[in-house]
């Protein structure tokens, strides 16, 4: 029996309370909270979505979203970083056929507490997540990989890099994921990460130079282009969890706003500023935006769990992407309203608000970015396929 939703969410809240005590320091120093990952390993959070039979906590998509929402309230950077390990696992578990290789892999994460990460985004292809500039060339029983990956969150603690590459010399073109252990010759992390927000994610570059891996290290090979079931599954786990993480950051901002506006009382006012209509209206806007987001992504996650058949092709993808699109944009707007209510104190380093304000802005950039999401959602609504040419 998987653990109850209440138990899982309580664990995430407990971790969040601990991580919150270090979030400002790691953000300021641009350092990676290795100790947070250690705590997540000890408590099983790194195996949140792995079935219990393999040493995990057995969370389903809704449990996962609720947990990530909690975790992000303590440290947004830790939540999005561990999300890059968890979302693909959730999708793998969902699609697993029960082969010995899959079971061994789940044991490695569940009981072995190994960390996955990296290997999708690139300087050349950005958030395309379909066609990759990184290439894999077949050489007998091996593949040889070359390329460069960006935004490798969790880089100090990744045990297995999940490098996505296009396979050379095949028609039609296919891309695949290659599982490459840390320390494999030719893999090099280059410390490039110094960002405005989500600073404590150590999302450095990964250079892949003539990395030789056995053909067995290749998983998930599929044609570049069409929206298949695997893509829908991956994007569902990604979109719902990303929506939850950025909503969590906004919920933390709202919590701080309630607390601050309840105690801040200029001499010229008889009561704290929360009694002012402007503050109440700004808080109401933030509340409404976040309530809409939560209803949307938790509703989509519940529907997906109940009937995956309802999520097929571009229309199915558009449904999950709409949840990510709406929630990440709502989160930015909600934090803006909170910032407005708190006033100039909100930009001071001694308060967490300015960190929420910076961190929440990263959400819209995760795939599908705003422009790509609008194209998909708009075309689906108008009955136009993404494959139609000319594109515009
Ligand atoms: C905090 C953080 C952590 C991350 N962690 C990871 C990680 O661990 N692993 C990983 O692989 N990635 C990670 N990413 C990368 C991320 O999810 C995206 O892949 C990346 O942000 C996209 O980069 P981009 O906006 O520069 O690129 P692009 O996708 O190229 O977008 C640049 C701009 O061009 C527009 N654009 C580009 N192409 C098109 C198109 N075809 N149609 C319409 N508009 C287009 C976009 O809308 C956007 O405005 C992380 C990102 C962040 C911010």
XYZ file of C-alpha atoms and ligand atoms in Angstrom:
445
model
C 0.000 0.000 0.000
C 1.398 3.427 -0.925
C 1.605 5.944 1.909
C -1.449 8.128 2.447
C -1.646 11.517 0.758
C -1.720 13.202 4.169
C 1.516 11.483 5.219
C 3.278 12.450 2.010
C 2.151 16.083 2.141
C 3.122 16.295 5.820
C 6.607 15.017 4.929
C 6.930 17.665 2.188
C 5.793 20.378 4.619
C 8.319 19.217 7.227
C 11.135 19.293 4.664
C 9.975 22.714 3.449
C 10.138 24.153 6.972
C 13.719 22.934 7.301
C 14.791 24.077 3.815
C 13.293 27.542 4.396
C 15.884 28.173 7.102
C 18.710 27.973 4.513
C 17.009 29.239 1.352
C 18.111 32.881 1.642
C 21.742 31.978 2.291
C 22.022 29.595 -0.666
C 20.262 32.112 -2.879
C 22.636 34.904 -1.851
C 25.779 32.811 -2.233
C 24.635 30.973 -5.366
C 25.424 27.695 -3.582
C 23.738 24.327 -3.912
C 21.921 22.910 -0.858
C 23.569 19.481 -0.812
C 22.207 18.992 2.714
C 18.630 19.336 1.388
C 19.223 16.506 -1.061
C 20.697 14.435 1.761
C 17.530 15.012 3.827
C 15.372 14.099 0.836
C 17.336 10.876 0.411
C 17.036 9.981 4.100
C 13.283 10.563 4.144
C 12.607 8.839 0.827
C 11.509 12.047 -0.927
C 13.965 11.402 -3.783
C 11.965 8.202 -4.384
C 8.598 9.922 -3.954
C 7.059 8.547 -7.155
C 8.769 5.120 -7.094
C 6.461 2.221 -6.092
C 6.853 1.005 -2.514
C 7.913 -2.463 -3.676
C 11.107 -0.791 -4.945
C 11.737 1.268 -1.817
C 9.825 4.388 -2.868
C 6.894 6.282 -1.374
C 4.405 5.380 -4.112
C 3.057 8.874 -4.844
C 0.685 9.268 -7.775
C 0.495 12.392 -9.944
C -1.858 14.272 -7.597
C 0.161 13.358 -4.468
C 3.293 14.474 -6.283
C 1.805 17.850 -7.239
C 0.584 18.485 -3.685
C 4.002 17.577 -2.261
C 5.912 19.771 -4.691
C 3.543 22.656 -3.937
C 4.515 22.279 -0.260
C 8.239 21.862 -0.857
C 8.391 24.999 -3.035
C 6.962 27.038 -0.183
C 10.166 26.339 1.752
C 12.731 26.588 -1.055
C 11.661 27.087 -4.667
C 15.131 26.248 -5.965
C 15.259 22.887 -4.182
C 11.736 22.083 -5.370
C 12.404 22.796 -9.052
C 15.787 21.043 -8.862
C 14.389 17.811 -7.420
C 11.521 18.124 -9.882
C 14.018 17.569 -12.694
C 14.816 14.182 -11.081
C 11.244 13.222 -10.192
C 9.038 14.128 -13.152
C 10.658 11.733 -15.631
C 10.583 8.969 -13.025
C 6.868 9.445 -12.490
C 6.304 9.077 -16.196
C 8.601 6.016 -16.400
C 6.731 4.291 -13.567
C 3.438 5.023 -15.302
C 4.647 3.536 -18.608
C 6.578 0.609 -17.143
C 5.917 -2.827 -18.603
C 7.533 -4.614 -15.630
C 10.711 -5.741 -17.410
C 13.700 -6.816 -15.278
C 15.643 -3.748 -16.546
C 12.881 -1.389 -15.402
C 12.650 -3.078 -12.032
C 16.403 -2.799 -11.552
C 16.266 0.888 -12.501
C 13.474 1.594 -9.993
C 15.469 -0.254 -7.292
C 18.462 1.957 -8.082
C 16.383 5.058 -7.397
C 14.117 3.601 -4.690
C 16.515 1.638 -2.481
C 19.768 2.975 -3.927
C 18.607 6.627 -3.616
C 20.449 7.557 -6.806
C 19.793 10.956 -8.379
C 18.916 11.486 -12.038
C 19.150 14.721 -13.917
C 20.336 16.900 -16.688
C 20.589 16.281 -20.312
C 17.614 17.801 -22.120
C 18.054 21.550 -22.776
C 20.816 22.776 -25.052
C 22.223 26.125 -26.170
C 21.275 25.317 -29.774
C 17.742 24.013 -29.273
C 16.593 25.718 -26.044
C 13.365 24.241 -24.799
C 12.563 22.348 -27.995
C 12.666 18.976 -26.207
C 12.184 16.919 -29.356
C 15.084 17.418 -31.726
C 18.535 17.655 -30.127
C 21.798 19.136 -31.368
C 23.570 16.547 -29.200
C 24.286 13.570 -31.439
C 24.667 9.852 -30.781
C 26.648 7.834 -33.334
C 26.390 4.047 -33.364
C 29.754 2.283 -33.143
C 29.306 -1.498 -32.921
C 27.792 -2.332 -29.535
C 28.300 1.263 -28.364
C 27.054 4.777 -28.989
C 29.394 7.760 -29.032
C 27.825 11.031 -27.870
C 28.863 14.618 -28.488
C 27.135 17.846 -27.491
C 26.523 20.365 -24.737
C 23.611 20.585 -22.322
C 22.492 23.671 -20.424
C 20.436 24.149 -17.249
C 21.666 20.918 -15.623
C 19.887 21.390 -12.284
C 21.147 19.283 -9.355
C 24.524 19.005 -11.089
C 26.605 18.526 -7.894
C 24.616 15.450 -6.866
C 23.555 13.747 -10.108
C 24.558 10.073 -10.198
C 23.037 9.257 -13.576
C 22.835 11.834 -16.360
C 19.833 11.357 -18.643
C 21.247 12.739 -21.877
C 18.799 13.195 -24.734
C 20.354 13.022 -28.189
C 19.412 12.651 -31.835
C 20.631 9.376 -33.337
C 22.830 9.989 -36.376
C 22.227 8.423 -39.765
C 18.658 7.183 -39.250
C 15.632 7.924 -41.413
C 13.163 8.868 -40.078
C 15.117 10.706 -37.412
C 14.879 9.371 -33.860
C 15.935 10.828 -30.548
C 16.660 8.823 -27.398
C 17.696 9.125 -23.772
C 21.116 7.784 -22.797
C 21.742 6.914 -19.153
C 25.340 7.933 -18.388
C 26.886 7.448 -14.930
C 28.734 10.355 -13.334
C 32.471 10.008 -13.863
C 32.168 8.497 -17.363
C 35.157 9.735 -19.397
C 34.212 12.693 -21.628
C 31.522 14.109 -19.314
C 32.435 17.499 -17.871
C 30.404 19.921 -15.777
C 31.189 23.557 -16.496
C 30.080 25.928 -13.743
C 28.151 28.539 -15.691
C 25.094 29.009 -13.443
C 24.682 32.522 -12.036
C 21.075 33.522 -12.582
C 18.581 36.087 -11.389
C 16.257 33.475 -9.885
C 16.355 29.822 -8.841
C 19.969 30.452 -7.992
C 20.418 27.488 -5.648
C 19.785 24.902 -8.391
C 23.395 24.675 -9.682
C 21.972 24.390 -13.206
C 25.408 24.303 -14.837
C 26.403 23.201 -18.339
C 27.258 19.602 -19.140
C 29.803 19.081 -21.913
C 29.673 15.683 -23.601
C 32.791 14.927 -25.625
C 33.189 11.539 -27.312
C 31.316 9.852 -24.474
C 31.147 6.126 -25.203
C 28.246 4.185 -23.722
C 27.014 0.618 -24.317
C 24.000 0.424 -26.644
C 22.091 -0.927 -23.618
C 22.327 2.557 -22.045
C 19.846 3.830 -24.644
C 16.185 4.138 -23.602
C 13.016 5.656 -24.960
C 14.085 5.940 -28.617
C 11.319 7.523 -30.672
C 10.771 9.401 -33.924
C 11.322 13.147 -33.783
C 8.095 15.025 -34.299
C 4.749 13.398 -33.580
C 3.074 13.766 -30.199
C 2.995 10.146 -29.027
C 1.847 8.592 -25.735
C 5.321 8.835 -24.210
C 5.515 12.543 -24.928
C 2.072 13.118 -23.402
C 3.043 11.170 -20.292
C 6.333 13.062 -19.869
C 4.701 16.429 -20.466
C 1.868 15.636 -18.079
C 4.226 14.844 -15.223
C 6.337 17.851 -16.119
C 3.544 20.369 -16.680
C 1.536 19.475 -13.572
C 4.583 19.462 -11.284
C 6.026 22.687 -12.691
C 2.614 24.302 -12.205
C 2.654 23.115 -8.584
C 6.201 24.332 -7.859
C 5.581 27.878 -9.095
C 2.187 28.000 -7.417
C 3.980 26.942 -4.218
C 6.357 29.897 -4.512
C 3.396 32.235 -4.960
C 1.617 30.650 -1.976
C 4.706 31.399 0.129
C 4.631 35.009 -1.083
C 0.957 35.226 -0.144
C 1.673 33.818 3.309
C 4.395 36.401 3.856
C 2.052 39.138 2.619
C -0.633 38.135 5.129
C 1.889 38.151 7.936
C 3.600 41.415 6.935
C 0.465 43.429 6.219
C -0.971 42.233 9.526
C 1.886 43.683 11.546
C 3.145 46.675 9.546
C 1.482 49.834 10.839
C 2.729 53.237 9.734
C 2.371 55.886 12.485
C -0.155 57.729 10.354
C -2.618 54.819 10.325
C -4.740 53.568 13.228
C -4.360 49.900 12.252
C -1.972 47.661 10.235
C -2.111 48.082 6.473
C -4.191 44.908 5.975
C -7.224 47.053 6.832
C -6.666 49.215 3.753
C -8.859 48.430 0.737
C -5.885 48.451 -1.639
C -4.181 45.702 0.348
C -7.338 43.620 0.588
C -8.011 43.917 -3.151
C -4.434 42.992 -4.084
C -4.560 39.958 -1.778
C -7.942 38.994 -3.232
C -6.481 39.036 -6.753
C -3.575 36.824 -5.654
C -5.929 34.420 -3.846
C -8.211 34.151 -6.886
C -5.335 33.545 -9.314
C -3.854 30.776 -7.173
C -7.225 29.161 -6.533
C -7.814 29.054 -10.301
C -4.391 27.488 -10.876
C -4.824 24.829 -8.222
C -8.289 23.907 -9.443
C -6.926 23.598 -12.968
C -3.764 21.540 -12.471
C -5.148 19.325 -9.718
C -8.300 18.826 -11.791
C -6.251 17.883 -14.865
C -4.077 15.556 -12.769
C -7.132 13.833 -11.303
C -8.724 13.457 -14.732
C -5.483 12.072 -16.142
C -5.279 9.507 -13.355
C -8.881 8.469 -13.895
C -8.732 8.261 -17.684
C -5.505 8.609 -19.632
C -7.464 7.860 -22.794
C -8.828 11.401 -22.548
C -5.329 12.748 -23.196
C -4.373 11.843 -26.721
C -2.440 13.638 -29.456
C -2.060 17.381 -29.699
C -5.410 18.020 -28.011
C -4.335 15.937 -25.004
C -1.010 17.729 -24.861
C -2.763 21.090 -25.061
C -4.844 20.198 -21.994
C -1.834 19.548 -19.764
C 0.130 22.440 -21.213
C -2.786 24.777 -20.469
C -2.436 23.919 -16.785
C 1.293 24.764 -16.785
C 0.754 27.870 -18.897
C -2.021 29.257 -16.707
C -0.391 28.353 -13.383
C 3.091 29.725 -14.115
C 1.660 32.981 -15.460
C -0.846 33.243 -12.605
C 1.970 32.706 -10.125
C 3.933 35.649 -11.554
C 0.857 37.877 -11.389
C -0.024 36.719 -7.876
C 3.493 37.490 -6.608
C 3.311 40.903 -8.306
C 0.099 41.631 -6.368
C 1.779 40.483 -3.138
C 4.775 42.701 -3.840
C 2.443 45.635 -4.416
C 0.669 44.992 -1.108
C 3.887 44.637 0.917
C 5.358 47.763 -0.624
C 9.019 48.778 -0.639
C 9.901 46.358 2.169
C 9.288 43.654 -0.401
C 12.496 44.460 -2.267
C 14.695 44.200 0.813
C 17.060 41.263 1.186
C 16.101 40.789 4.829
C 12.681 39.524 3.690
C 11.996 36.504 1.430
C 9.640 38.423 -0.872
C 12.312 39.605 -3.292
C 13.481 35.979 -3.697
C 9.938 34.800 -4.424
C 9.648 37.650 -6.922
C 12.814 36.550 -8.766
C 12.261 32.775 -8.496
C 8.665 32.808 -9.700
C 9.689 34.417 -12.996
C 11.508 31.294 -14.185
C 8.270 29.312 -14.480
C 7.068 30.607 -17.822
C 10.369 29.641 -19.468
C 10.118 25.919 -18.803
C 8.701 24.035 -21.768
C 6.291 24.785 -23.158
C 7.264 28.437 -23.042
C 4.500 31.014 -23.306
C 4.867 31.440 -27.074
C 4.920 27.709 -27.794
C 2.037 27.054 -25.385
C -0.095 29.747 -27.016
C 0.600 28.280 -30.458
C -0.390 24.759 -29.348
C -3.465 25.845 -27.384
C -4.590 28.307 -30.070
C -4.125 25.875 -32.936
C -5.946 23.092 -31.075
C -8.817 25.415 -30.344
C -8.998 26.423 -34.013
C -8.637 22.874 -35.369
C -5.158 23.409 -36.861
C -2.516 20.691 -36.454
C 1.006 21.653 -35.378
C 2.207 19.595 -38.352
C 0.332 21.745 -40.894
C 2.486 23.743 -43.314
C 3.094 26.560 -43.776
C 3.295 26.959 -39.990
C 1.765 30.441 -39.991
C 15.526 27.096 -12.935
C 15.607 26.272 -14.161
C 15.981 24.952 -14.072
C 16.082 24.159 -15.212
N 16.508 22.863 -15.100
C 16.666 22.112 -16.204
C 17.185 20.783 -16.123
O 17.510 20.291 -15.048
N 17.356 20.080 -17.254
C 17.061 20.598 -18.477
O 17.263 19.923 -19.472
N 16.551 21.844 -18.604
C 16.353 22.617 -17.490
N 15.869 23.907 -17.587
C 15.655 24.437 -18.922
C 14.235 24.799 -19.257
O 13.319 23.938 -18.763
C 14.096 25.200 -20.705
O 14.517 24.212 -21.567
C 14.844 26.430 -20.960
O 14.494 27.378 -19.980
C 14.519 26.977 -22.300
O 15.488 27.952 -22.569
P 15.245 29.220 -23.447
O 14.073 29.963 -22.987
O 16.536 29.943 -23.513
O 15.061 28.600 -24.891
P 13.984 28.591 -25.997
O 13.043 27.479 -25.783
O 14.741 28.553 -27.279
O 13.171 29.949 -25.904
C 13.693 31.263 -26.100
C 12.549 32.172 -26.531
O 12.189 31.881 -27.891
C 10.866 31.415 -27.985
N 10.880 30.269 -28.912
C 11.911 29.423 -29.163
N 11.546 28.520 -30.088
C 10.279 28.778 -30.415
C 9.349 28.181 -31.294
N 9.647 27.128 -32.051
N 8.114 28.712 -31.350
C 7.792 29.786 -30.612
N 8.625 30.387 -29.753
C 9.844 29.893 -29.654
C 10.459 31.003 -26.572
O 9.070 31.141 -26.372
C 11.254 31.992 -25.727
O 10.576 33.219 -25.691
C 15.762 24.716 -16.474
C 15.372 26.056 -16.557
C 15.287 26.829 -15.429
C 14.871 28.260 -15.574
